[in-house]
PDB file of C-alpha atoms in Angstrom:
ATOM      1  CA  ASP X   1      33.786   1.986 -28.643  1.00  0.00           C
ATOM      2  CA  ALA X   2      30.523   1.262 -30.458  1.00  0.00           C
ATOM      3  CA  LYS X   3      31.223  -0.406 -33.776  1.00  0.00           C
ATOM      4  CA  THR X   4      27.676   0.109 -35.074  1.00  0.00           C
ATOM      5  CA  THR X   5      25.034   2.806 -34.748  1.00  0.00           C
ATOM      6  CA  GLN X   6      21.331   2.014 -35.116  1.00  0.00           C
ATOM      7  CA  PRO X   7      18.190   4.052 -34.468  1.00  0.00           C
ATOM      8  CA  PRO X   8      16.696   2.976 -31.121  1.00  0.00           C
ATOM      9  CA  SER X   9      13.215   2.373 -32.513  1.00  0.00           C
ATOM     10  CA  MET X  10      11.167   2.256 -35.724  1.00  0.00           C
ATOM     11  CA  ASP X  11       7.587   1.549 -36.704  1.00  0.00           C
ATOM     12  CA  CYS X  12       6.412  -0.175 -39.868  1.00  0.00           C
ATOM     13  CA  ALA X  13       2.917  -0.843 -41.207  1.00  0.00           C
ATOM     14  CA  GLU X  14       2.009  -4.485 -41.644  1.00  0.00           C
ATOM     15  CA  GLY X  15       2.547  -5.629 -45.224  1.00  0.00           C
ATOM     16  CA  ARG X  16       4.994  -2.838 -46.000  1.00  0.00           C
ATOM     17  CA  ALA X  17       8.745  -3.180 -46.365  1.00  0.00           C
ATOM     18  CA  ALA X  18      10.744  -2.502 -43.207  1.00  0.00           C
ATOM     19  CA  ASN X  19      14.115  -0.865 -43.876  1.00  0.00           C
ATOM     20  CA  LEU X  20      16.449  -0.929 -40.887  1.00  0.00           C
ATOM     21  CA  PRO X  21      19.630   1.150 -41.231  1.00  0.00           C
ATOM     22  CA  CYS X  22      22.995   0.565 -39.611  1.00  0.00           C
ATOM     23  CA  ASN X  23      26.124   2.708 -39.658  1.00  0.00           C
ATOM     24  CA  HIS X  24      29.510   1.021 -39.287  1.00  0.00           C
ATOM     25  CA  SER X  25      31.941   3.667 -40.493  1.00  0.00           C
ATOM     26  CA  THR X  26      35.004   2.050 -38.870  1.00  0.00           C
ATOM     27  CA  ILE X  27      34.461  -1.402 -40.371  1.00  0.00           C
ATOM     28  CA  SER X  28      37.651  -3.240 -41.335  1.00  0.00           C
ATOM     29  CA  GLY X  29      38.209  -5.039 -44.624  1.00  0.00           C
ATOM     30  CA  ASN X  30      37.877  -8.482 -43.075  1.00  0.00           C
ATOM     31  CA  GLU X  31      34.779  -7.747 -41.010  1.00  0.00           C
ATOM     32  CA  TYR X  32      31.375  -9.053 -41.978  1.00  0.00           C
ATOM     33  CA  VAL X  33      28.039  -7.414 -41.251  1.00  0.00           C
ATOM     34  CA  TYR X  34      25.628  -9.700 -39.376  1.00  0.00           C
ATOM     35  CA  TRP X  35      22.003  -9.132 -38.509  1.00  0.00           C
ATOM     36  CA  TYR X  36      20.235 -10.867 -35.681  1.00  0.00           C
ATOM     37  CA  ARG X  37      16.837 -10.304 -34.146  1.00  0.00           C
ATOM     38  CA  GLN X  38      15.361 -11.048 -30.747  1.00  0.00           C
ATOM     39  CA  ILE X  39      11.659 -11.555 -30.385  1.00  0.00           C
ATOM     40  CA  HIS X  40      10.303 -10.976 -26.886  1.00  0.00           C
ATOM     41  CA  SER X  41      11.044 -13.835 -24.456  1.00  0.00           C
ATOM     42  CA  GLN X  42      13.216 -15.682 -26.968  1.00  0.00           C
ATOM     43  CA  GLY X  43      16.938 -15.940 -27.673  1.00  0.00           C
ATOM     44  CA  PRO X  44      18.448 -13.997 -30.586  1.00  0.00           C
ATOM     45  CA  GLN X  45      18.002 -15.477 -34.053  1.00  0.00           C
ATOM     46  CA  TYR X  46      20.375 -15.178 -37.024  1.00  0.00           C
ATOM     47  CA  ILE X  47      18.881 -13.398 -40.046  1.00  0.00           C
ATOM     48  CA  ILE X  48      21.557 -12.716 -42.652  1.00  0.00           C
ATOM     49  CA  HIS X  49      25.160 -11.623 -43.121  1.00  0.00           C
ATOM     50  CA  GLY X  50      27.400 -10.202 -45.845  1.00  0.00           C
ATOM     51  CA  LEU X  51      30.846  -8.865 -46.616  1.00  0.00           C
ATOM     52  CA  LYS X  52      30.587  -6.609 -49.680  1.00  0.00           C
ATOM     53  CA  ASN X  53      27.830  -7.844 -51.938  1.00  0.00           C
ATOM     54  CA  ASN X  54      24.124  -7.541 -51.342  1.00  0.00           C
ATOM     55  CA  GLU X  55      22.602 -10.709 -49.968  1.00  0.00           C
ATOM     56  CA  THR X  56      19.101 -12.172 -49.940  1.00  0.00           C
ATOM     57  CA  ASN X  57      17.597 -15.178 -48.205  1.00  0.00           C
ATOM     58  CA  GLU X  58      14.139 -16.366 -47.293  1.00  0.00           C
ATOM     59  CA  MET X  59      13.955 -13.958 -44.356  1.00  0.00           C
ATOM     60  CA  ALA X  60      15.432 -10.700 -45.591  1.00  0.00           C
ATOM     61  CA  SER X  61      17.738  -8.761 -47.888  1.00  0.00           C
ATOM     62  CA  LEU X  62      20.942  -7.020 -46.881  1.00  0.00           C
ATOM     63  CA  ILE X  63      22.153  -3.996 -48.807  1.00  0.00           C
ATOM     64  CA  ILE X  64      25.737  -2.876 -48.096  1.00  0.00           C
ATOM     65  CA  THR X  65      26.983   0.422 -49.475  1.00  0.00           C
ATOM     66  CA  GLU X  66      29.955   0.384 -51.803  1.00  0.00           C
ATOM     67  CA  ASP X  67      32.227   1.973 -49.182  1.00  0.00           C
ATOM     68  CA  ARG X  68      30.884  -0.558 -46.624  1.00  0.00           C
ATOM     69  CA  LYS X  69      30.306   2.173 -44.055  1.00  0.00           C
ATOM     70  CA  SER X  70      26.606   1.458 -43.763  1.00  0.00           C
ATOM     71  CA  SER X  71      24.029  -1.204 -44.526  1.00  0.00           C
ATOM     72  CA  THR X  72      20.278  -1.694 -44.583  1.00  0.00           C
ATOM     73  CA  LEU X  73      18.292  -4.750 -43.601  1.00  0.00           C
ATOM     74  CA  ILE X  74      15.086  -5.077 -45.599  1.00  0.00           C
ATOM     75  CA  LEU X  75      12.116  -7.164 -44.518  1.00  0.00           C
ATOM     76  CA  PRO X  76      10.078  -7.072 -47.742  1.00  0.00           C
ATOM     77  CA  HIS X  77       6.578  -7.608 -46.299  1.00  0.00           C
ATOM     78  CA  ALA X  78       6.592  -7.053 -42.561  1.00  0.00           C
ATOM     79  CA  THR X  79       4.183  -9.055 -40.426  1.00  0.00           C
ATOM     80  CA  LEU X  80       3.234  -8.684 -36.769  1.00  0.00           C
ATOM     81  CA  ARG X  81       5.589 -11.588 -36.000  1.00  0.00           C
ATOM     82  CA  ASP X  82       8.515  -9.439 -37.183  1.00  0.00           C
ATOM     83  CA  THR X  83       8.124  -7.170 -34.145  1.00  0.00           C
ATOM     84  CA  ALA X  84      11.470  -7.586 -32.389  1.00  0.00           C
ATOM     85  CA  VAL X  85      14.792  -5.938 -31.542  1.00  0.00           C
ATOM     86  CA  TYR X  86      17.114  -6.072 -34.558  1.00  0.00           C
ATOM     87  CA  TYR X  87      20.866  -6.103 -33.958  1.00  0.00           C
ATOM     88  CA  CYS X  88      23.470  -5.114 -36.533  1.00  0.00           C
ATOM     89  CA  ILE X  89      26.900  -6.523 -35.665  1.00  0.00           C
ATOM     90  CA  VAL X  90      30.262  -6.287 -37.397  1.00  0.00           C
ATOM     91  CA  MET X  91      32.872  -8.922 -36.723  1.00  0.00           C
ATOM     92  CA  ALA X  92      35.709 -10.778 -38.356  1.00  0.00           C
ATOM     93  CA  GLY X  93      35.576 -14.518 -38.766  1.00  0.00           C
ATOM     94  CA  ALA X  94      36.473 -16.719 -35.777  1.00  0.00           C
ATOM     95  CA  ASN X  95      35.702 -13.912 -33.366  1.00  0.00           C
ATOM     96  CA  ASN X  96      32.758 -13.842 -31.009  1.00  0.00           C
ATOM     97  CA  LEU X  97      29.473 -12.066 -31.299  1.00  0.00           C
ATOM     98  CA  PHE X  98      29.140  -8.831 -29.334  1.00  0.00           C
ATOM     99  CA  PHE X  99      25.741  -7.165 -29.487  1.00  0.00           C
ATOM    100  CA  GLY X 100      25.100  -3.412 -29.721  1.00  0.00           C
ATOM    101  CA  THR X 101      21.946  -1.670 -28.573  1.00  0.00           C
ATOM    102  CA  GLY X 102      19.832  -2.579 -31.629  1.00  0.00           C
ATOM    103  CA  THR X 103      16.634  -1.173 -33.148  1.00  0.00           C
ATOM    104  CA  ARG X 104      13.258  -2.014 -31.667  1.00  0.00           C
ATOM    105  CA  LEU X 105      10.973  -2.565 -34.671  1.00  0.00           C
ATOM    106  CA  THR X 106       7.233  -2.435 -34.062  1.00  0.00           C
ATOM    107  CA  VAL X 107       4.995  -3.661 -36.874  1.00  0.00           C
ATOM    108  CA  ILE X 108       1.641  -1.921 -36.686  1.00  0.00           C
ATOM    109  CA  PRO X 109      -1.575  -3.574 -37.892  1.00  0.00           C
TER     110      PRO X 109
ATOM    111  CA  ASP V   1      17.187 -30.655 -34.693  1.00  0.00           C
ATOM    112  CA  THR V   2      18.391 -27.049 -34.397  1.00  0.00           C
ATOM    113  CA  GLU V   3      17.432 -26.636 -30.800  1.00  0.00           C
ATOM    114  CA  VAL V   4      19.365 -25.420 -27.788  1.00  0.00           C
ATOM    115  CA  THR V   5      17.512 -26.421 -24.634  1.00  0.00           C
ATOM    116  CA  GLN V   6      17.949 -24.514 -21.382  1.00  0.00           C
ATOM    117  CA  THR V   7      16.657 -25.528 -17.985  1.00  0.00           C
ATOM    118  CA  PRO V   8      15.145 -24.297 -15.818  1.00  0.00           C
ATOM    119  CA  LYS V   9      13.176 -21.578 -17.625  1.00  0.00           C
ATOM    120  CA  HIS V  10      12.782 -19.598 -14.407  1.00  0.00           C
ATOM    121  CA  LEU V  11      14.835 -19.641 -11.208  1.00  0.00           C
ATOM    122  CA  VAL V  12      14.508 -17.719  -7.964  1.00  0.00           C
ATOM    123  CA  MET V  13      17.365 -17.991  -5.506  1.00  0.00           C
ATOM    124  CA  GLY V  14      18.622 -16.356  -2.365  1.00  0.00           C
ATOM    125  CA  MET V  15      22.059 -14.808  -2.045  1.00  0.00           C
ATOM    126  CA  THR V  16      23.365 -17.769  -0.035  1.00  0.00           C
ATOM    127  CA  ASN V  17      22.043 -20.470  -2.362  1.00  0.00           C
ATOM    128  CA  LYS V  18      23.970 -22.596  -4.835  1.00  0.00           C
ATOM    129  CA  LYS V  19      22.190 -23.418  -8.072  1.00  0.00           C
ATOM    130  CA  SER V  20      23.074 -24.493 -11.604  1.00  0.00           C
ATOM    131  CA  LEU V  21      21.799 -23.606 -15.053  1.00  0.00           C
ATOM    132  CA  LYS V  22      21.867 -26.285 -17.717  1.00  0.00           C
ATOM    133  CA  CYS V  23      22.178 -26.042 -21.497  1.00  0.00           C
ATOM    134  CA  GLU V  24      22.034 -28.918 -23.981  1.00  0.00           C
ATOM    135  CA  GLN V  25      22.401 -29.236 -27.751  1.00  0.00           C
ATOM    136  CA  HIS V  26      22.513 -32.269 -30.036  1.00  0.00           C
ATOM    137  CA  MET V  27      23.646 -30.583 -33.246  1.00  0.00           C
ATOM    138  CA  GLY V  28      27.249 -31.748 -32.903  1.00  0.00           C
ATOM    139  CA  HIS V  29      28.384 -28.191 -32.234  1.00  0.00           C
ATOM    140  CA  ARG V  30      31.826 -27.830 -30.611  1.00  0.00           C
ATOM    141  CA  ALA V  31      31.518 -24.233 -29.411  1.00  0.00           C
ATOM    142  CA  MET V  32      29.143 -23.196 -26.637  1.00  0.00           C
ATOM    143  CA  TYR V  33      28.522 -19.813 -25.085  1.00  0.00           C
ATOM    144  CA  TRP V  34      26.942 -18.131 -22.071  1.00  0.00           C
ATOM    145  CA  TYR V  35      25.456 -14.651 -22.429  1.00  0.00           C
ATOM    146  CA  LYS V  36      23.825 -12.479 -19.767  1.00  0.00           C
ATOM    147  CA  GLN V  37      21.006 -10.084 -20.669  1.00  0.00           C
ATOM    148  CA  LYS V  38      19.601  -7.440 -18.339  1.00  0.00           C
ATOM    149  CA  ALA V  39      16.144  -6.075 -19.034  1.00  0.00           C
ATOM    150  CA  LYS V  40      15.978  -3.849 -22.135  1.00  0.00           C
ATOM    151  CA  LYS V  41      19.721  -4.275 -22.748  1.00  0.00           C
ATOM    152  CA  PRO V  42      21.605  -6.314 -25.378  1.00  0.00           C
ATOM    153  CA  PRO V  43      23.090  -9.710 -24.499  1.00  0.00           C
ATOM    154  CA  GLU V  44      26.609  -9.582 -23.037  1.00  0.00           C
ATOM    155  CA  LEU V  45      29.101 -12.363 -23.670  1.00  0.00           C
ATOM    156  CA  MET V  46      30.279 -14.136 -20.497  1.00  0.00           C
ATOM    157  CA  PHE V  47      32.065 -17.352 -21.469  1.00  0.00           C
ATOM    158  CA  VAL V  48      33.052 -19.274 -24.583  1.00  0.00           C
ATOM    159  CA  TYR V  49      33.890 -22.977 -24.681  1.00  0.00           C
ATOM    160  CA  SER V  50      35.611 -24.478 -27.685  1.00  0.00           C
ATOM    161  CA  TYR V  51      35.989 -28.262 -27.861  1.00  0.00           C
ATOM    162  CA  GLU V  52      35.001 -28.495 -24.190  1.00  0.00           C
ATOM    163  CA  LYS V  53      37.775 -26.144 -23.078  1.00  0.00           C
ATOM    164  CA  LEU V  54      37.218 -22.650 -21.742  1.00  0.00           C
ATOM    165  CA  SER V  55      38.310 -20.279 -24.473  1.00  0.00           C
ATOM    166  CA  ILE V  56      37.120 -16.902 -23.250  1.00  0.00           C
ATOM    167  CA  ASN V  57      36.107 -15.514 -19.872  1.00  0.00           C
ATOM    168  CA  GLU V  58      34.930 -11.932 -20.288  1.00  0.00           C
ATOM    169  CA  SER V  59      36.043 -10.828 -16.809  1.00  0.00           C
ATOM    170  CA  VAL V  60      33.098 -12.509 -15.154  1.00  0.00           C
ATOM    171  CA  PRO V  61      33.068 -12.622 -11.313  1.00  0.00           C
ATOM    172  CA  SER V  62      34.031 -15.941  -9.757  1.00  0.00           C
ATOM    173  CA  ARG V  63      30.561 -16.422  -8.303  1.00  0.00           C
ATOM    174  CA  PHE V  64      29.719 -17.628 -11.829  1.00  0.00           C
ATOM    175  CA  SER V  65      31.473 -20.907 -12.623  1.00  0.00           C
ATOM    176  CA  PRO V  66      31.027 -22.528 -16.046  1.00  0.00           C
ATOM    177  CA  GLU V  67      31.485 -26.191 -16.776  1.00  0.00           C
ATOM    178  CA  CYS V  68      31.423 -28.167 -20.025  1.00  0.00           C
ATOM    179  CA  PRO V  69      31.291 -31.877 -19.066  1.00  0.00           C
ATOM    180  CA  ASN V  70      30.900 -33.069 -22.666  1.00  0.00           C
ATOM    181  CA  SER V  71      30.340 -31.721 -26.161  1.00  0.00           C
ATOM    182  CA  SER V  72      26.550 -31.571 -25.751  1.00  0.00           C
ATOM    183  CA  LEU V  73      26.236 -30.065 -22.309  1.00  0.00           C
ATOM    184  CA  LEU V  74      27.103 -26.719 -20.742  1.00  0.00           C
ATOM    185  CA  ASN V  75      26.446 -25.768 -17.135  1.00  0.00           C
ATOM    186  CA  LEU V  76      26.668 -22.496 -15.257  1.00  0.00           C
ATOM    187  CA  HIS V  77      27.108 -22.923 -11.501  1.00  0.00           C
ATOM    188  CA  LEU V  78      25.914 -20.036  -9.371  1.00  0.00           C
ATOM    189  CA  HIS V  79      27.023 -19.290  -5.822  1.00  0.00           C
ATOM    190  CA  ALA V  80      26.622 -16.268  -3.559  1.00  0.00           C
ATOM    191  CA  LEU V  81      24.972 -14.176  -6.219  1.00  0.00           C
ATOM    192  CA  GLN V  82      23.899 -10.576  -5.746  1.00  0.00           C
ATOM    193  CA  PRO V  83      20.511  -9.041  -6.604  1.00  0.00           C
ATOM    194  CA  GLU V  84      22.163  -7.207  -9.523  1.00  0.00           C
ATOM    195  CA  ASP V  85      22.908 -10.605 -11.069  1.00  0.00           C
ATOM    196  CA  SER V  86      19.194 -10.983 -11.781  1.00  0.00           C
ATOM    197  CA  ALA V  87      18.945 -11.301 -15.571  1.00  0.00           C
ATOM    198  CA  LEU V  88      18.132 -13.590 -18.481  1.00  0.00           C
ATOM    199  CA  TYR V  89      20.961 -16.074 -19.007  1.00  0.00           C
ATOM    200  CA  LEU V  90      21.236 -17.256 -22.594  1.00  0.00           C
ATOM    201  CA  CYS V  91      23.130 -20.253 -23.881  1.00  0.00           C
ATOM    202  CA  ALA V  92      24.200 -20.594 -27.516  1.00  0.00           C
ATOM    203  CA  SER V  93      26.121 -23.032 -29.677  1.00  0.00           C
ATOM    204  CA  SER V  94      27.836 -23.025 -33.075  1.00  0.00           C
ATOM    205  CA  PRO V  95      29.722 -25.646 -35.117  1.00  0.00           C
ATOM    206  CA  GLN V  96      33.047 -23.973 -34.244  1.00  0.00           C
ATOM    207  CA  LYS V  97      34.003 -20.812 -32.420  1.00  0.00           C
ATOM    208  CA  GLY V  98      33.190 -17.722 -34.453  1.00  0.00           C
ATOM    209  CA  ARG V  99      30.641 -19.237 -36.843  1.00  0.00           C
ATOM    210  CA  ALA V 100      28.175 -16.427 -36.205  1.00  0.00           C
ATOM    211  CA  GLU V 101      25.934 -17.401 -39.127  1.00  0.00           C
ATOM    212  CA  LYS V 102      25.405 -20.785 -37.481  1.00  0.00           C
ATOM    213  CA  LEU V 103      24.934 -19.553 -33.914  1.00  0.00           C
ATOM    214  CA  PHE V 104      21.813 -20.935 -32.251  1.00  0.00           C
ATOM    215  CA  PHE V 105      20.457 -19.565 -29.003  1.00  0.00           C
ATOM    216  CA  GLY V 106      18.253 -21.138 -26.378  1.00  0.00           C
ATOM    217  CA  SER V 107      15.288 -19.263 -24.897  1.00  0.00           C
ATOM    218  CA  GLY V 108      17.175 -18.572 -21.711  1.00  0.00           C
ATOM    219  CA  THR V 109      16.792 -18.939 -17.961  1.00  0.00           C
ATOM    220  CA  GLN V 110      15.193 -15.961 -16.215  1.00  0.00           C
ATOM    221  CA  LEU V 111      17.053 -15.649 -12.918  1.00  0.00           C
ATOM    222  CA  SER V 112      15.889 -13.629  -9.935  1.00  0.00           C
ATOM    223  CA  VAL V 113      18.220 -13.205  -6.959  1.00  0.00           C
ATOM    224  CA  LEU V 114      16.516 -12.130  -3.744  1.00  0.00           C
TER     225      LEU V 114
END
């Protein structure tokens, strides 16, 4: 059973904010939301994670709805180097990372 | 140093060959992982080592044999592979098992089985 649902692809203009949605309607109370990305020919890279509160770091912001059934990853000023597949993953601590199908984000000049 | 190094970067092997993939990290991480990724698909977890002991084997065929000789090194021994085993093999490490926010991946070995 898929734990997360993401759109298969999205485009974003360079310099604009990229908003990547993720649905996780069956998330449990102890499960975190993680975002990873995979740039072509590289291994996946951790971006951000959160439990209930919104989170921000140097790469992105994570907005989690109050009911925790969905979240949005925001890249505030997308660049061409942000073109990648973005994976939204829900998991409890001490478990292992299982990837879903992800969203292929293309940043357009 | 936040690097996970995988060698070789590319490997071509026949179905009767025996080869090994190597993964190394010097971050002091005690959990190491093998993932398999087919083209245009997400990575799939194969094996997890925790403190040099095999913790998880996700029903991987016995033609794939992992080995963790020490805390810095992880090998994947390959024998009698099939063409459908052609994929990108990714190694990752984290301080302990399950620390997904501190999971670092290598760039992978692209394997082609002829």
